[in-house]
Amino acid sequence: MADASVPPPPTVPEAWLPNKLRKRQGLLDHTDVPARQKVPFIHWGYRPPPAGPWDLIRSIFRIHNETGNIWSHLIGAGYFAWVGVDAALGFSRATSFEQQATTLWIFLLVVASAYCCVCSVVFHLCSCAHVGVRDCTYKMDLTGIVVLIAASYFTGIALGYRCYPALRSFYLAYAALISVALAVPLLKRELVKDLAQHMVLCVVLGLVPAVHFLCAATGKEAACVLPYLLLMFGSYGAGACFYFARWPECCWPGYFDIVGHSHQFWHLFVLMAAVCWLQGCRAMTEIAMLCEALDVPEEGMILP
């Protein structure tokens, strides 16, 4: 996933890795790469411009400062692809329209998660490429983030509010508005001054349907959803802390150029959040399939 803003790196000492290793890898120092490729507090490990597409692809299997970012979401994409096959088989085994609809929502979330991971991989793979390619893949990465957030909203609302049609329709429309707001930077970047804050605000607004559900739902419903909500938002929150603080590399510049810098933690927490929410939505299918057995009627929830 892309950094929303990249200020120039400060003047810092040489990276701590041995010169012999640095030369063997053929990687560059931050003083030798264009400003668009520089990452604050990351001094070394930058790839030179690729000689061609195959050179770029081969860099997937080499060690550099994007290796962790690429592989964290490449593995994530593989996981979601595997889960997607399982969801597709589940759809073929469904015996009713309700089961098919529920499985389709799960499949939507899986596809969105896989798409986000793939977009992230492509961007980080192409971060050393020509400026036109990099800008294109940057927008692709942002699109993946928007798609994942929107799909998380829609799937959670569609399954969690399955037994409350009026609220379900209301919050699906609410999620659509947030999704449009998320997509604004993709269409008119100049309309959003701080992209990172804009994304965080939209995610926070997504808490409204979740909080309403937890406050008004039955004990069984809340107990089913709460652990996954806490894990998901906790993971996103922890990842955001690393993302904005740029810790630990801000405290020890040059020591986390290859492994352990903040963006790698951000990737891992985003992946963890997506997996947690997928499991939460799977758990909510029990609510969606057993509406008639719930203790609270539709009128039991108070409209906002």
Short mmCIF file of C-alpha atoms in Angstrom, two decimals:
data_model
loop_
_atom_site.label_atom_id
_atom_site.label_comp_id
_atom_site.label_asym_id
_atom_site.label_seq_id
_atom_site.Cartn_x
_atom_site.Cartn_y
_atom_site.Cartn_z
CA MET A 1 0.00 0.00 0.00
CA ALA A 2 1.19 3.47 -0.76
CA ASP A 3 2.26 6.20 1.65
CA ALA A 4 -0.18 9.10 1.39
CA SER A 5 2.64 11.66 1.63
CA VAL A 6 6.40 11.25 1.40
CA PRO A 7 8.47 14.11 2.86
CA PRO A 8 12.17 14.19 1.98
CA PRO A 9 14.37 12.07 4.26
CA PRO A 10 16.65 13.84 6.73
CA THR A 11 20.43 13.82 6.49
CA VAL A 12 21.50 10.68 8.34
CA PRO A 13 24.53 8.43 8.85
CA GLU A 14 25.34 5.52 6.57
CA ALA A 15 23.20 2.41 6.81
CA TRP A 16 24.57 -0.17 9.24
CA LEU A 17 24.71 -3.11 6.81
CA PRO A 18 28.21 -4.23 5.73
CA ASN A 19 29.50 -2.63 2.54
CA LYS A 20 30.21 -6.06 1.07
CA LEU A 21 26.54 -7.02 1.31
CA ARG A 22 25.45 -3.63 0.00
CA LYS A 23 27.60 -3.99 -3.12
CA ARG A 24 26.57 -7.60 -3.77
CA GLN A 25 22.89 -6.73 -3.76
CA GLY A 26 23.43 -3.88 -6.23
CA LEU A 27 21.07 -1.62 -4.31
CA LEU A 28 21.16 2.14 -3.95
CA ASP A 29 21.42 4.66 -1.15
CA HIS A 30 18.65 7.22 -0.61
CA THR A 31 20.93 9.90 -2.05
CA ASP A 32 21.06 8.03 -5.37
CA VAL A 33 17.34 7.68 -6.11
CA PRO A 34 14.67 10.18 -7.23
CA ALA A 35 12.66 11.98 -4.56
CA ARG A 36 9.48 10.07 -5.46
CA GLN A 37 11.17 6.77 -4.53
CA LYS A 38 12.59 7.91 -1.19
CA VAL A 39 10.99 6.81 2.07
CA PRO A 40 11.65 8.83 5.25
CA PHE A 41 14.28 7.26 7.55
CA ILE A 42 14.99 4.45 5.06
CA HIS A 43 18.58 5.00 3.90
CA TRP A 44 19.47 2.03 1.76
CA GLY A 45 18.00 -0.90 -0.13
CA TYR A 46 16.47 0.99 -3.04
CA ARG A 47 16.34 -0.78 -6.39
CA PRO A 48 17.80 0.88 -9.48
CA PRO A 49 15.42 1.51 -12.42
CA PRO A 50 14.53 -1.85 -14.01
CA ALA A 51 15.97 -2.76 -17.40
CA GLY A 52 12.58 -4.13 -18.42
CA PRO A 53 9.45 -5.92 -17.15
CA TRP A 54 11.27 -9.20 -16.45
CA ASP A 55 13.92 -7.41 -14.44
CA LEU A 56 11.15 -5.91 -12.35
CA ILE A 57 9.46 -9.29 -11.85
CA ARG A 58 12.75 -10.94 -10.87
CA SER A 59 13.15 -8.36 -8.11
CA ILE A 60 10.29 -10.10 -6.29
CA PHE A 61 12.80 -12.79 -5.35
CA ARG A 62 15.61 -10.44 -4.35
CA ILE A 63 16.31 -8.70 -1.07
CA HIS A 64 15.62 -4.95 -0.99
CA ASN A 65 13.61 -2.50 1.08
CA GLU A 66 10.34 -3.42 -0.67
CA THR A 67 10.71 -7.20 -0.27
CA GLY A 68 8.67 -7.36 2.94
CA ASN A 69 5.97 -5.07 1.55
CA ILE A 70 5.65 -7.20 -1.58
CA TRP A 71 5.63 -10.61 0.05
CA SER A 72 3.33 -9.74 2.95
CA HIS A 73 0.49 -8.97 0.55
CA LEU A 74 1.53 -11.50 -2.08
CA ILE A 75 0.97 -14.21 0.54
CA GLY A 76 -2.25 -12.45 1.54
CA ALA A 77 -3.48 -12.48 -2.06
CA GLY A 78 -2.77 -16.22 -2.25
CA TYR A 79 -4.69 -16.83 0.95
CA PHE A 80 -7.74 -14.91 -0.22
CA ALA A 81 -7.62 -16.65 -3.60
CA TRP A 82 -7.76 -19.99 -1.80
CA VAL A 83 -10.64 -18.79 0.40
CA GLY A 84 -12.40 -17.47 -2.71
CA VAL A 85 -12.38 -20.92 -4.28
CA ASP A 86 -13.90 -22.32 -1.10
CA ALA A 87 -16.59 -19.60 -1.13
CA ALA A 88 -17.39 -20.35 -4.78
CA LEU A 89 -17.80 -24.04 -3.94
CA GLY A 90 -20.04 -23.05 -1.03
CA PHE A 91 -22.25 -21.10 -3.42
CA SER A 92 -22.62 -24.15 -5.66
CA ARG A 93 -23.67 -26.22 -2.64
CA ALA A 94 -26.24 -23.68 -1.38
CA THR A 95 -29.77 -25.07 -1.29
CA SER A 96 -31.75 -21.82 -1.03
CA PHE A 97 -31.71 -18.28 -2.34
CA GLU A 98 -30.90 -16.97 1.16
CA GLN A 99 -27.84 -19.20 1.40
CA GLN A 100 -26.70 -18.14 -2.05
CA ALA A 101 -27.11 -14.45 -1.20
CA THR A 102 -25.17 -14.86 2.03
CA THR A 103 -22.36 -16.72 0.27
CA LEU A 104 -22.19 -14.03 -2.42
CA TRP A 105 -21.58 -11.34 0.20
CA ILE A 106 -18.74 -13.39 1.65
CA PHE A 107 -17.35 -13.91 -1.85
CA LEU A 108 -17.52 -10.14 -2.49
CA LEU A 109 -15.42 -9.48 0.61
CA VAL A 110 -12.90 -12.16 -0.35
CA VAL A 111 -12.51 -10.77 -3.87
CA ALA A 112 -12.11 -7.22 -2.54
CA SER A 113 -9.46 -8.37 -0.04
CA ALA A 114 -7.54 -10.24 -2.74
CA TYR A 115 -7.81 -7.25 -5.09
CA CYS A 116 -6.45 -4.90 -2.43
CA CYS A 117 -3.48 -7.20 -1.82
CA VAL A 118 -2.75 -7.54 -5.54
CA CYS A 119 -2.89 -3.76 -6.05
CA SER A 120 -0.53 -3.28 -3.12
CA VAL A 121 1.92 -5.84 -4.51
CA VAL A 122 1.90 -4.20 -7.94
CA PHE A 123 2.55 -0.74 -6.51
CA HIS A 124 5.44 -1.79 -4.29
CA LEU A 125 6.89 -3.88 -7.09
CA CYS A 126 6.79 -0.89 -9.45
CA SER A 127 7.96 1.74 -6.94
CA CYS A 128 11.35 1.90 -8.69
CA ALA A 129 9.90 2.07 -12.20
CA HIS A 130 9.38 5.05 -14.52
CA VAL A 131 7.40 7.90 -12.99
CA GLY A 132 4.40 7.24 -15.24
CA VAL A 133 4.23 3.59 -14.22
CA ARG A 134 4.69 4.45 -10.56
CA ASP A 135 1.93 7.06 -10.60
CA CYS A 136 -0.43 4.63 -12.34
CA THR A 137 0.23 1.85 -9.83
CA TYR A 138 -0.09 4.34 -6.96
CA LYS A 139 -3.65 5.10 -8.07
CA MET A 140 -4.21 1.38 -8.43
CA ASP A 141 -3.08 0.88 -4.83
CA LEU A 142 -5.46 3.57 -3.59
CA THR A 143 -8.26 1.93 -5.56
CA GLY A 144 -7.54 -1.36 -3.80
CA ILE A 145 -7.78 0.34 -0.40
CA VAL A 146 -11.11 1.96 -1.31
CA VAL A 147 -12.52 -1.31 -2.64
CA LEU A 148 -11.55 -3.21 0.53
CA ILE A 149 -13.02 -0.60 2.88
CA ALA A 150 -16.25 -0.35 0.87
CA ALA A 151 -16.64 -4.14 0.64
CA SER A 152 -16.05 -4.45 4.40
CA TYR A 153 -18.86 -1.96 5.05
CA PHE A 154 -21.33 -3.50 2.63
CA THR A 155 -20.72 -7.10 3.67
CA GLY A 156 -20.89 -6.38 7.40
CA ILE A 157 -24.09 -4.36 7.08
CA ALA A 158 -25.76 -6.79 4.68
CA LEU A 159 -25.12 -9.76 6.97
CA GLY A 160 -25.37 -8.10 10.39
CA TYR A 161 -28.61 -6.27 9.61
CA ARG A 162 -30.12 -9.12 7.59
CA CYS A 163 -32.94 -9.48 10.11
CA TYR A 164 -33.66 -5.73 10.15
CA PRO A 165 -34.54 -4.77 6.55
CA ALA A 166 -35.25 -1.08 7.20
CA LEU A 167 -31.96 -0.50 9.00
CA ARG A 168 -30.17 -2.64 6.47
CA SER A 169 -31.35 -0.42 3.60
CA PHE A 170 -30.54 2.74 5.55
CA TYR A 171 -26.99 1.71 6.39
CA LEU A 172 -26.27 0.27 2.95
CA ALA A 173 -27.10 3.72 1.56
CA TYR A 174 -24.90 5.24 4.29
CA ALA A 175 -22.04 2.94 3.28
CA ALA A 176 -22.53 3.94 -0.35
CA LEU A 177 -22.07 7.61 0.57
CA ILE A 178 -18.88 6.84 2.50
CA SER A 179 -17.61 4.82 -0.44
CA VAL A 180 -18.20 7.77 -2.76
CA ALA A 181 -16.28 10.00 -0.32
CA LEU A 182 -13.45 7.46 -0.32
CA ALA A 183 -13.35 7.49 -4.11
CA VAL A 184 -13.09 11.30 -4.38
CA PRO A 185 -9.25 11.35 -4.26
CA LEU A 186 -9.16 8.87 -7.13
CA LEU A 187 -11.15 11.25 -9.32
CA LYS A 188 -10.00 14.67 -8.08
CA ARG A 189 -6.86 14.40 -5.97
CA GLU A 190 -6.69 18.16 -5.46
CA LEU A 191 -10.00 18.12 -3.55
CA VAL A 192 -8.34 16.29 -0.64
CA LYS A 193 -5.47 18.08 1.09
CA ASP A 194 -4.43 15.23 3.42
CA LEU A 195 -5.17 11.85 1.88
CA ALA A 196 -4.25 9.82 4.96
CA GLN A 197 -6.52 11.84 7.26
CA HIS A 198 -9.32 11.62 4.70
CA MET A 199 -9.08 7.82 4.65
CA VAL A 200 -8.96 7.60 8.46
CA LEU A 201 -12.04 9.84 8.77
CA CYS A 202 -14.01 7.64 6.39
CA VAL A 203 -13.02 4.53 8.35
CA VAL A 204 -14.10 6.19 11.62
CA LEU A 205 -17.47 7.08 10.08
CA GLY A 206 -17.83 3.39 9.34
CA LEU A 207 -18.02 2.78 13.09
CA VAL A 208 -21.54 4.23 13.22
CA PRO A 209 -23.38 1.12 11.92
CA ALA A 210 -21.21 -1.13 14.08
CA VAL A 211 -21.81 0.84 17.28
CA HIS A 212 -25.55 1.03 16.60
CA PHE A 213 -25.68 -2.71 16.03
CA LEU A 214 -23.84 -3.50 19.27
CA CYS A 215 -26.04 -1.12 21.29
CA ALA A 216 -29.37 -2.36 19.95
CA ALA A 217 -28.80 -6.03 19.09
CA THR A 218 -29.60 -9.04 21.25
CA GLY A 219 -26.93 -10.58 23.44
CA LYS A 220 -26.44 -13.46 21.01
CA GLU A 221 -25.93 -11.11 18.06
CA ALA A 222 -23.55 -8.81 19.92
CA ALA A 223 -21.50 -11.71 21.27
CA CYS A 224 -21.17 -13.06 17.73
CA VAL A 225 -19.88 -9.82 16.24
CA LEU A 226 -18.04 -7.92 19.00
CA PRO A 227 -14.79 -9.98 19.14
CA TYR A 228 -14.25 -9.64 15.40
CA LEU A 229 -15.03 -5.93 15.40
CA LEU A 230 -12.51 -5.37 18.18
CA LEU A 231 -9.87 -7.41 16.38
CA MET A 232 -10.48 -5.68 13.05
CA PHE A 233 -10.52 -2.08 14.28
CA GLY A 234 -7.74 -2.85 16.77
CA SER A 235 -5.57 -4.16 13.95
CA TYR A 236 -6.30 -1.16 11.74
CA GLY A 237 -5.61 1.16 14.67
CA ALA A 238 -2.30 -0.50 15.52
CA GLY A 239 -1.26 -0.44 11.88
CA ALA A 240 -2.16 3.25 11.61
CA CYS A 241 0.01 4.02 14.65
CA PHE A 242 3.02 2.46 12.93
CA TYR A 243 2.11 4.13 9.63
CA PHE A 244 1.89 7.69 10.97
CA ALA A 245 4.66 7.45 13.59
CA ARG A 246 7.07 5.73 11.18
CA TRP A 247 8.33 3.73 14.12
CA PRO A 248 10.84 2.16 14.68
CA GLU A 249 12.90 3.62 11.81
CA CYS A 250 12.29 7.18 13.02
CA CYS A 251 14.18 6.34 16.23
CA TRP A 252 16.91 4.25 14.64
CA PRO A 253 17.35 5.48 11.05
CA GLY A 254 19.18 3.02 8.86
CA TYR A 255 18.68 -0.01 11.09
CA PHE A 256 15.35 -1.13 9.62
CA ASP A 257 15.93 -0.49 5.93
CA ILE A 258 15.25 -4.09 4.88
CA VAL A 259 13.29 -5.70 7.71
CA GLY A 260 11.12 -4.24 10.46
CA HIS A 261 10.20 -0.78 9.19
CA SER A 262 6.77 0.70 9.83
CA HIS A 263 5.24 0.04 6.43
CA GLN A 264 5.82 -3.67 6.83
CA PHE A 265 3.96 -3.59 10.16
CA TRP A 266 1.19 -1.60 8.46
CA HIS A 267 0.86 -4.30 5.82
CA LEU A 268 0.73 -7.10 8.38
CA PHE A 269 -1.92 -5.35 10.48
CA VAL A 270 -4.05 -4.58 7.41
CA LEU A 271 -3.85 -8.24 6.41
CA MET A 272 -4.73 -9.30 9.94
CA ALA A 273 -7.73 -6.94 9.99
CA ALA A 274 -9.01 -8.26 6.66
CA VAL A 275 -8.72 -11.88 7.82
CA CYS A 276 -10.44 -11.09 11.15
CA TRP A 277 -13.34 -9.35 9.43
CA LEU A 278 -13.73 -12.19 6.96
CA GLN A 279 -14.04 -14.61 9.88
CA GLY A 280 -16.45 -12.20 11.58
CA CYS A 281 -18.67 -12.06 8.49
CA ARG A 282 -18.63 -15.83 8.31
CA ALA A 283 -19.80 -15.91 11.93
CA MET A 284 -22.55 -13.42 11.10
CA THR A 285 -23.94 -15.80 8.50
CA GLU A 286 -25.49 -17.65 11.44
CA ILE A 287 -27.50 -14.50 12.21
CA ALA A 288 -28.42 -14.08 8.57
CA MET A 289 -29.63 -17.67 8.26
CA LEU A 290 -31.61 -17.74 11.52
CA CYS A 291 -33.59 -14.50 11.43
CA GLU A 292 -36.84 -16.14 12.43
CA ALA A 293 -35.25 -17.54 15.58
CA LEU A 294 -34.01 -14.20 16.90
CA ASP A 295 -35.64 -12.77 20.01
CA VAL A 296 -35.78 -9.15 18.85
CA PRO A 297 -38.14 -8.15 16.01
CA GLU A 298 -37.21 -5.54 13.44
CA GLU A 299 -39.01 -2.88 15.46
CA GLY A 300 -36.71 -3.73 18.38
CA MET A 301 -33.91 -1.69 16.88
CA ILE A 302 -34.22 2.07 17.07
CA LEU A 303 -33.65 3.97 13.85
CA PRO A 304 -30.92 6.62 14.09
#
